[in-house]
GROMACS .gro file of N, CA and C in nm:
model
  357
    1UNK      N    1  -1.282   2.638  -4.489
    1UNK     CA    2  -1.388   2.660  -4.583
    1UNK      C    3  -1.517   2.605  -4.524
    2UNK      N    4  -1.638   2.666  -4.531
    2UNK     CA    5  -1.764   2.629  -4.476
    2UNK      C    6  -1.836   2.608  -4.617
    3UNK      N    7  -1.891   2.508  -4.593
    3UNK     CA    8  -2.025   2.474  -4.702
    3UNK      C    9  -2.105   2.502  -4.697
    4UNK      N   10  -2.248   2.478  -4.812
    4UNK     CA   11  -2.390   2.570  -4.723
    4UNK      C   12  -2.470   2.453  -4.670
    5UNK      N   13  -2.434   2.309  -4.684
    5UNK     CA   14  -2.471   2.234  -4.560
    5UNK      C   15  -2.459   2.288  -4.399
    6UNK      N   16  -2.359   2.347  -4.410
    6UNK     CA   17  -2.294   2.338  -4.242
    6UNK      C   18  -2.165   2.293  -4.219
    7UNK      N   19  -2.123   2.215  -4.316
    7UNK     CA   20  -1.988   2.110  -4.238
    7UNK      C   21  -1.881   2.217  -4.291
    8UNK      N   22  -1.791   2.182  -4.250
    8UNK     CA   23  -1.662   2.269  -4.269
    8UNK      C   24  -1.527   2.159  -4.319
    9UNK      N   25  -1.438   2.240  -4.344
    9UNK     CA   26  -1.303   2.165  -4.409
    9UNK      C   27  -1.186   2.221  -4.347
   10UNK      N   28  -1.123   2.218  -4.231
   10UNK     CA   29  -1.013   2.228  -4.197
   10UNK      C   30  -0.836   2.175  -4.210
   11UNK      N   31  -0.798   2.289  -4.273
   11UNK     CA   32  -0.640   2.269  -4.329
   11UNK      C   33  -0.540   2.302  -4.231
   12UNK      N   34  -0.488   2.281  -4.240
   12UNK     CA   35  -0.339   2.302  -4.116
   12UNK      C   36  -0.228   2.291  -4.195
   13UNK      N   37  -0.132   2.339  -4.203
   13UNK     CA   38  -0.004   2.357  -4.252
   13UNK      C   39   0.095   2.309  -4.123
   14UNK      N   40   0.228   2.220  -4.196
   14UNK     CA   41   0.328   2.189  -4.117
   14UNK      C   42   0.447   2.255  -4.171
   15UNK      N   43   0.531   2.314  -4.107
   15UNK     CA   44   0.634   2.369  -4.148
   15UNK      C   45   0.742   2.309  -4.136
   16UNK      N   46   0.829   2.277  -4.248
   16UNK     CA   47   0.906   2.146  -4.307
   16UNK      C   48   1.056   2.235  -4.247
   17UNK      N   49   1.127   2.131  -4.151
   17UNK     CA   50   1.259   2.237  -4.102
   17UNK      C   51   1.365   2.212  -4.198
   18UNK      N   52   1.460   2.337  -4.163
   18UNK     CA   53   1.562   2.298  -4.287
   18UNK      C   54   1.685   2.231  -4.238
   19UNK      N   55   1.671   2.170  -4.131
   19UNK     CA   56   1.770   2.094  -4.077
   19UNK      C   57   1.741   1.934  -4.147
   20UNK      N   58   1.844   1.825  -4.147
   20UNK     CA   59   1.791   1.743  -4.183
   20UNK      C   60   1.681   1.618  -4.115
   21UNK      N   61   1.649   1.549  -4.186
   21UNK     CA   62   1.502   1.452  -4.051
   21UNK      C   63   1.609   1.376  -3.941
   22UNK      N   64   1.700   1.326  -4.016
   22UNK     CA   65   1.811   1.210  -3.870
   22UNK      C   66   1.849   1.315  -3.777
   23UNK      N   67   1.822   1.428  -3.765
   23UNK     CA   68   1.877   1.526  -3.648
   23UNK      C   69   1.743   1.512  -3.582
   24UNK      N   70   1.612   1.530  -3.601
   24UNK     CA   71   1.526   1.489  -3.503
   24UNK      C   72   1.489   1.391  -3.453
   25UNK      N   73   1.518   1.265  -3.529
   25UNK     CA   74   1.530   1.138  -3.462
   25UNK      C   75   1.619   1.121  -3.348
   26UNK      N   76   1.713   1.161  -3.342
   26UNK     CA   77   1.845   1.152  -3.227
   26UNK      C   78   1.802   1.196  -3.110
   27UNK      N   79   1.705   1.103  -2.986
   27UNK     CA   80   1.666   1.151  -2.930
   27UNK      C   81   1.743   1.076  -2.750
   28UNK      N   82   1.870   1.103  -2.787
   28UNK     CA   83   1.919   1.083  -2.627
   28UNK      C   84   1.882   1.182  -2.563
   29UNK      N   85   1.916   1.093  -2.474
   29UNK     CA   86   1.863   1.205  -2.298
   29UNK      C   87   2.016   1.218  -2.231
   30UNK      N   88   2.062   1.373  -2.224
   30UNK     CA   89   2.177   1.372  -2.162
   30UNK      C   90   2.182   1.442  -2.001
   31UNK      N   91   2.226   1.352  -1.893
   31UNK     CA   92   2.194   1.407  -1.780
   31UNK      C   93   2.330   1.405  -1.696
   32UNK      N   94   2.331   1.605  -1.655
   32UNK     CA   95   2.432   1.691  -1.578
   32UNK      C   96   2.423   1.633  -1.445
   33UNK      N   97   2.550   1.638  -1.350
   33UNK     CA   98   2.492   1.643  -1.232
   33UNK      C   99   2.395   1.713  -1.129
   34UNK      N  100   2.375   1.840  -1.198
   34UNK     CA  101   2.297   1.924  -1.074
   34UNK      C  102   2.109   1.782  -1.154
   35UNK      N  103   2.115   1.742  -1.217
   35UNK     CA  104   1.947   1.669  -1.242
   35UNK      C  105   1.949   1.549  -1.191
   36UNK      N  106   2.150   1.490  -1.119
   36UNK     CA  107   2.101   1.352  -1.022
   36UNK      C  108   2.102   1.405  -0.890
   37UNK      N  109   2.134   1.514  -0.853
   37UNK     CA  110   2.135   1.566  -0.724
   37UNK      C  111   2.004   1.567  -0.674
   38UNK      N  112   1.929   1.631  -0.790
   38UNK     CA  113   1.745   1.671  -0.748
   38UNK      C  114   1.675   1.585  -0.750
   39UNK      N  115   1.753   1.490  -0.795
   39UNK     CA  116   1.639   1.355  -0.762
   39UNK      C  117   1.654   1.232  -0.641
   40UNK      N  118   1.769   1.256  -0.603
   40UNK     CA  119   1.855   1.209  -0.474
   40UNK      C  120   1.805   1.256  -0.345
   41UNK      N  121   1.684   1.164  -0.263
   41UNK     CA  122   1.639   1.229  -0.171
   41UNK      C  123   1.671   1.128  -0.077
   42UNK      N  124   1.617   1.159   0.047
   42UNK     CA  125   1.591   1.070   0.195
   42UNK      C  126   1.416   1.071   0.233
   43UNK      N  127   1.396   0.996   0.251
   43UNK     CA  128   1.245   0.981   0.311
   43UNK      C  129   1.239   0.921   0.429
   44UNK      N  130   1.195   1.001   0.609
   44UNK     CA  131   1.220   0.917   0.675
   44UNK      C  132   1.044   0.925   0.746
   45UNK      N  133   1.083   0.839   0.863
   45UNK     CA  134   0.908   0.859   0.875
   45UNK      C  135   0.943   0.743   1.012
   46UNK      N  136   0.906   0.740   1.147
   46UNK     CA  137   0.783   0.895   1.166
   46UNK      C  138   0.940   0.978   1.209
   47UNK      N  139   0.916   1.118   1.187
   47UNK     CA  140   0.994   1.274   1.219
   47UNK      C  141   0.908   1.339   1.272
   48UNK      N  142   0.957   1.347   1.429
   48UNK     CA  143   1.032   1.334   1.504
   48UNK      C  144   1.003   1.175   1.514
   49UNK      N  145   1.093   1.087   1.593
   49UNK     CA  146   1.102   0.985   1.628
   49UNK      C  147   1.131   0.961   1.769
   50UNK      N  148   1.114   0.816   1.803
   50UNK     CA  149   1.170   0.780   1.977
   50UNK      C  150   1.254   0.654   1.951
   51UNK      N  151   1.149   0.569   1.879
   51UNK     CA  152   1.293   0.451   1.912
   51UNK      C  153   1.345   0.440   1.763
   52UNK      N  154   1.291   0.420   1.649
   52UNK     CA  155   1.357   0.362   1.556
   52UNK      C  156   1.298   0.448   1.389
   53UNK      N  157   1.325   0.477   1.286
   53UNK     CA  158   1.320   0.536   1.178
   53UNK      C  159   1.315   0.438   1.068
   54UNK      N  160   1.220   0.426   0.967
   54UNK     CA  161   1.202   0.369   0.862
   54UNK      C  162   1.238   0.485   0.750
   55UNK      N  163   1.335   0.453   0.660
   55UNK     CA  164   1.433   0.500   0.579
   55UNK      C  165   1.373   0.454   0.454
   56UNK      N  166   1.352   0.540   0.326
   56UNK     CA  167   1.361   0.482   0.211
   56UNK      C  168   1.504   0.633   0.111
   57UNK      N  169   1.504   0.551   0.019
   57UNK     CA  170   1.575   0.643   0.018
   57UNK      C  171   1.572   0.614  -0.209
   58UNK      N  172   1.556   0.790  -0.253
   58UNK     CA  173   1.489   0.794  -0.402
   58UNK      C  174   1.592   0.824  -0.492
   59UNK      N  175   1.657   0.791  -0.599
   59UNK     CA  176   1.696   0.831  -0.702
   59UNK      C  177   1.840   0.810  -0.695
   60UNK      N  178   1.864   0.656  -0.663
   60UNK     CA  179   1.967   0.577  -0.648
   60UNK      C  180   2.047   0.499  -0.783
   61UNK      N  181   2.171   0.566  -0.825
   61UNK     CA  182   2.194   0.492  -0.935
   61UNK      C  183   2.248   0.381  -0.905
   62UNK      N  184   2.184   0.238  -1.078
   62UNK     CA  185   2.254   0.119  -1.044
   62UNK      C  186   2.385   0.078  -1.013
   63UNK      N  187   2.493   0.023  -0.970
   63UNK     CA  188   2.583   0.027  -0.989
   63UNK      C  189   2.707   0.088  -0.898
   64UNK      N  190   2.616   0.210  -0.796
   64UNK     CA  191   2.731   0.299  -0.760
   64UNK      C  192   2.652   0.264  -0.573
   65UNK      N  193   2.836   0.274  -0.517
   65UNK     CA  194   2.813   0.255  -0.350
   65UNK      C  195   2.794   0.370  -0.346
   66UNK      N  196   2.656   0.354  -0.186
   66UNK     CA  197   2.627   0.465  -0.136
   66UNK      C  198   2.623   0.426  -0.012
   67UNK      N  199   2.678   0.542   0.091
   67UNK     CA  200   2.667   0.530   0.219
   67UNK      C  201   2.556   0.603   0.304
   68UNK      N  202   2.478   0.571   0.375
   68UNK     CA  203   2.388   0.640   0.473
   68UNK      C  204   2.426   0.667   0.579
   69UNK      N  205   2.478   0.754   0.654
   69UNK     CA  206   2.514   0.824   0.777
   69UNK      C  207   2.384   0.890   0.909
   70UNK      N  208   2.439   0.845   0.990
   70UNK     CA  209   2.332   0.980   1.074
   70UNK      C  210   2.469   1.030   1.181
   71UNK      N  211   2.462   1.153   1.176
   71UNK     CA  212   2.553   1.288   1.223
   71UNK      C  213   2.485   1.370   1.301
   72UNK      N  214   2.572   1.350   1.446
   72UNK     CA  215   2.507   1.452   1.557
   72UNK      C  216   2.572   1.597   1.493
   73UNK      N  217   2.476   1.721   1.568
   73UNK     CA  218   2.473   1.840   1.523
   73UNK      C  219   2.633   1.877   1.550
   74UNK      N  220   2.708   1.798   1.634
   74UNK     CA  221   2.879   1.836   1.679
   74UNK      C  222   2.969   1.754   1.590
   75UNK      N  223   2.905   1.698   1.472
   75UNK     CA  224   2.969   1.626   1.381
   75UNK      C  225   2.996   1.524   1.390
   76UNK      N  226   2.985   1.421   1.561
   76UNK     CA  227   3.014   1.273   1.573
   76UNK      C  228   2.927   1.169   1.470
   77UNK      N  229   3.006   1.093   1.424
   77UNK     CA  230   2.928   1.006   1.312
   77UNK      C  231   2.862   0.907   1.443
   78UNK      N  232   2.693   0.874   1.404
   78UNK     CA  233   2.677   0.823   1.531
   78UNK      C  234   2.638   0.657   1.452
   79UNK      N  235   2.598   0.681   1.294
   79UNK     CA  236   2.579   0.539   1.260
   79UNK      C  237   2.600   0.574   1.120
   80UNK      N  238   2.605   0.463   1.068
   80UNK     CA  239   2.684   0.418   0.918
   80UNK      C  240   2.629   0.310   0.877
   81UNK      N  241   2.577   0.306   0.719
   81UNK     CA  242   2.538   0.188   0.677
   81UNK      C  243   2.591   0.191   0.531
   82UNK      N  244   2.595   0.081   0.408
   82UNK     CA  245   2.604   0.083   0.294
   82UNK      C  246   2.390   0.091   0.262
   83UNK      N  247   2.405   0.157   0.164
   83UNK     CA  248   2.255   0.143   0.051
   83UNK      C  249   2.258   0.073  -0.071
   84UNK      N  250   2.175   0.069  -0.082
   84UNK     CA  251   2.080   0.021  -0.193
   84UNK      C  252   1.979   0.049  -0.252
   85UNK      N  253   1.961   0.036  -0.428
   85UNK     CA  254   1.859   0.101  -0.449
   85UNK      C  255   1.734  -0.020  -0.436
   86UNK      N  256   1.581   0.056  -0.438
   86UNK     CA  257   1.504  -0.028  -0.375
   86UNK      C  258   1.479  -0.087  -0.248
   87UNK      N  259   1.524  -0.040  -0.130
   87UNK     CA  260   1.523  -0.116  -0.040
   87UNK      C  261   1.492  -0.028   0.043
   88UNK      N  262   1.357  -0.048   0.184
   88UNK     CA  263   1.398   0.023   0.242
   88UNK      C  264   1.408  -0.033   0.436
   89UNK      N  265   1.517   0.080   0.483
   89UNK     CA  266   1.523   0.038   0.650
   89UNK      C  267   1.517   0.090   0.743
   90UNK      N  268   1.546  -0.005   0.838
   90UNK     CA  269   1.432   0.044   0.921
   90UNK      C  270   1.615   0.057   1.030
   91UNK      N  271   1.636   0.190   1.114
   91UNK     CA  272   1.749   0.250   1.180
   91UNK      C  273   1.691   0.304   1.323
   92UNK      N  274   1.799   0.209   1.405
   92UNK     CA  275   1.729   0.297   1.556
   92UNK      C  276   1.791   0.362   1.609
   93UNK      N  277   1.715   0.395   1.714
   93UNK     CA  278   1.783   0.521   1.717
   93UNK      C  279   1.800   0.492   1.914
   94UNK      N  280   1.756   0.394   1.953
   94UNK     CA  281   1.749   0.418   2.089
   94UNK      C  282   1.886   0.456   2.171
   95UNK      N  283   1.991   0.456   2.101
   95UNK     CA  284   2.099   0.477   2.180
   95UNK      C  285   2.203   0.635   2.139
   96UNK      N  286   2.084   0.691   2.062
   96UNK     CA  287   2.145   0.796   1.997
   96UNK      C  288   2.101   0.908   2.074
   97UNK      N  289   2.163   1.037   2.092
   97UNK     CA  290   2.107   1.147   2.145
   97UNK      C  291   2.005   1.226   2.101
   98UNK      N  292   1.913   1.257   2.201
   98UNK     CA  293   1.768   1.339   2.200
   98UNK      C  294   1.849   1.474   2.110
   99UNK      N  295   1.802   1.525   2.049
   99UNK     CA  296   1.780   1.652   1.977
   99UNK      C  297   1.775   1.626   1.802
  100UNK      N  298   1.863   1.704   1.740
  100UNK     CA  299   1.824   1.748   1.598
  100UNK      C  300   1.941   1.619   1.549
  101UNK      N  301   1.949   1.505   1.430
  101UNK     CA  302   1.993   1.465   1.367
  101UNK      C  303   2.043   1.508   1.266
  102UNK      N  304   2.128   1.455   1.230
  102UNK     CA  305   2.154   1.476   1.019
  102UNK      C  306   2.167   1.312   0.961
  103UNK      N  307   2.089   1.340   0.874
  103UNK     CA  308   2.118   1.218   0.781
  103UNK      C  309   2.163   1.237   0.647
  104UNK      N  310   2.256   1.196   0.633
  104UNK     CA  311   2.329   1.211   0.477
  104UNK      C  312   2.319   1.081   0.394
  105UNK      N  313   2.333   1.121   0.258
  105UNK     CA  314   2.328   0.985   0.172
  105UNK      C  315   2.438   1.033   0.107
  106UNK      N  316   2.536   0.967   0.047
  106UNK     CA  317   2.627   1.016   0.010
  106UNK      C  318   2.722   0.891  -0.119
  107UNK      N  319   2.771   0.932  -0.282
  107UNK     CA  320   2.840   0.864  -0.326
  107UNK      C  321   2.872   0.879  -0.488
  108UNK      N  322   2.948   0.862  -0.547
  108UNK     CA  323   2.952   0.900  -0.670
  108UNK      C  324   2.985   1.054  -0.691
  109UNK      N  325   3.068   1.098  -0.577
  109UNK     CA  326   3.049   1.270  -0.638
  109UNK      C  327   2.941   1.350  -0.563
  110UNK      N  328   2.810   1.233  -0.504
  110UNK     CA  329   2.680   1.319  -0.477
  110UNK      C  330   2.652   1.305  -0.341
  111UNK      N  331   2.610   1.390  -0.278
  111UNK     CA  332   2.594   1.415  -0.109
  111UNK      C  333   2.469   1.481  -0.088
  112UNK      N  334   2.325   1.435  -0.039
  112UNK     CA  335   2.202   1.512   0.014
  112UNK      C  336   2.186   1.474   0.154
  113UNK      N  337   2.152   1.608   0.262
  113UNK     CA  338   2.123   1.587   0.375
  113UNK      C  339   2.047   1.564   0.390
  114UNK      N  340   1.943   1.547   0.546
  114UNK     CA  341   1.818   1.588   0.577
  114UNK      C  342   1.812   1.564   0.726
  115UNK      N  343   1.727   1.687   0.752
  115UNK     CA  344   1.742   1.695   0.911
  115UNK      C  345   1.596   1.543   0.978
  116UNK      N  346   1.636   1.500   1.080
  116UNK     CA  347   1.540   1.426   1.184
  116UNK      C  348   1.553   1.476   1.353
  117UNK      N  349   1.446   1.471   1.377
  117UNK     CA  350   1.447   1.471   1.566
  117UNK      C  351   1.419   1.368   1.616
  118UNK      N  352   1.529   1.335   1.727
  118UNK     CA  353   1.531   1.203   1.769
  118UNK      C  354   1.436   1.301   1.914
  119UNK      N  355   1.359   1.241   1.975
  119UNK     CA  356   1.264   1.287   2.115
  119UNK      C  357   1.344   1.215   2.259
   0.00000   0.00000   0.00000
């Protein structure tokens, strides 16, 4: 409604659901595995590398062992560590072979790769 001042009066309507109110209060969060997978990463840095790799690693649940691997392209496990969330390390590489790496994080059911080049 407009007045002949100028000012106006704005109404809004809410539409009242017919479910009851304690059903919208109930506000857990329920989470599938494919939503801890996507958050389960590797961060390494610098890629490519020469002597050694600083590792962090994202979306680590409390509570559960996880292993960090690095895997030549012929499948030899070339190093192995336990993780942690929050932490990050530092992995060398000087005795490992020049070409393409794999690094896996792996535990609970959940496994993400990611490729590195050792130079």
């Amino acid at each position: 409604m407009i007045f002949a001042n100028g000012a106006y009066n704005l109404t809004d309507t809410v539409a009242v659901p017919s479910y009851p109110l304690w059903f919208m209060e109930d506000m857990r969060c329920y989470v599938g595995m494919n939503e801890i997978n996507s958050r389960l990463a590797i961060h390494a840095k610098p890629n490519p590398a020469t002597e050694e790799i600083s590792i962090s690693i994202t979306g680590l649940q409390n509570e559960v062992a996880y292993t960090f691997e690095i895997i030549s392209m012929s499948g030899e496990l070339l190093f192995e560590l336990p993780v942690y969330p929050k932490k990050e390390y530092r992995i060398p590489l000087d005795e490992m072979p020049t070409g393409t790496l794999l690094m896996r994080i792996s535990g609970n059911g959940v496994s993400v790769t990611k490729r590195i080049i050792k130079l």
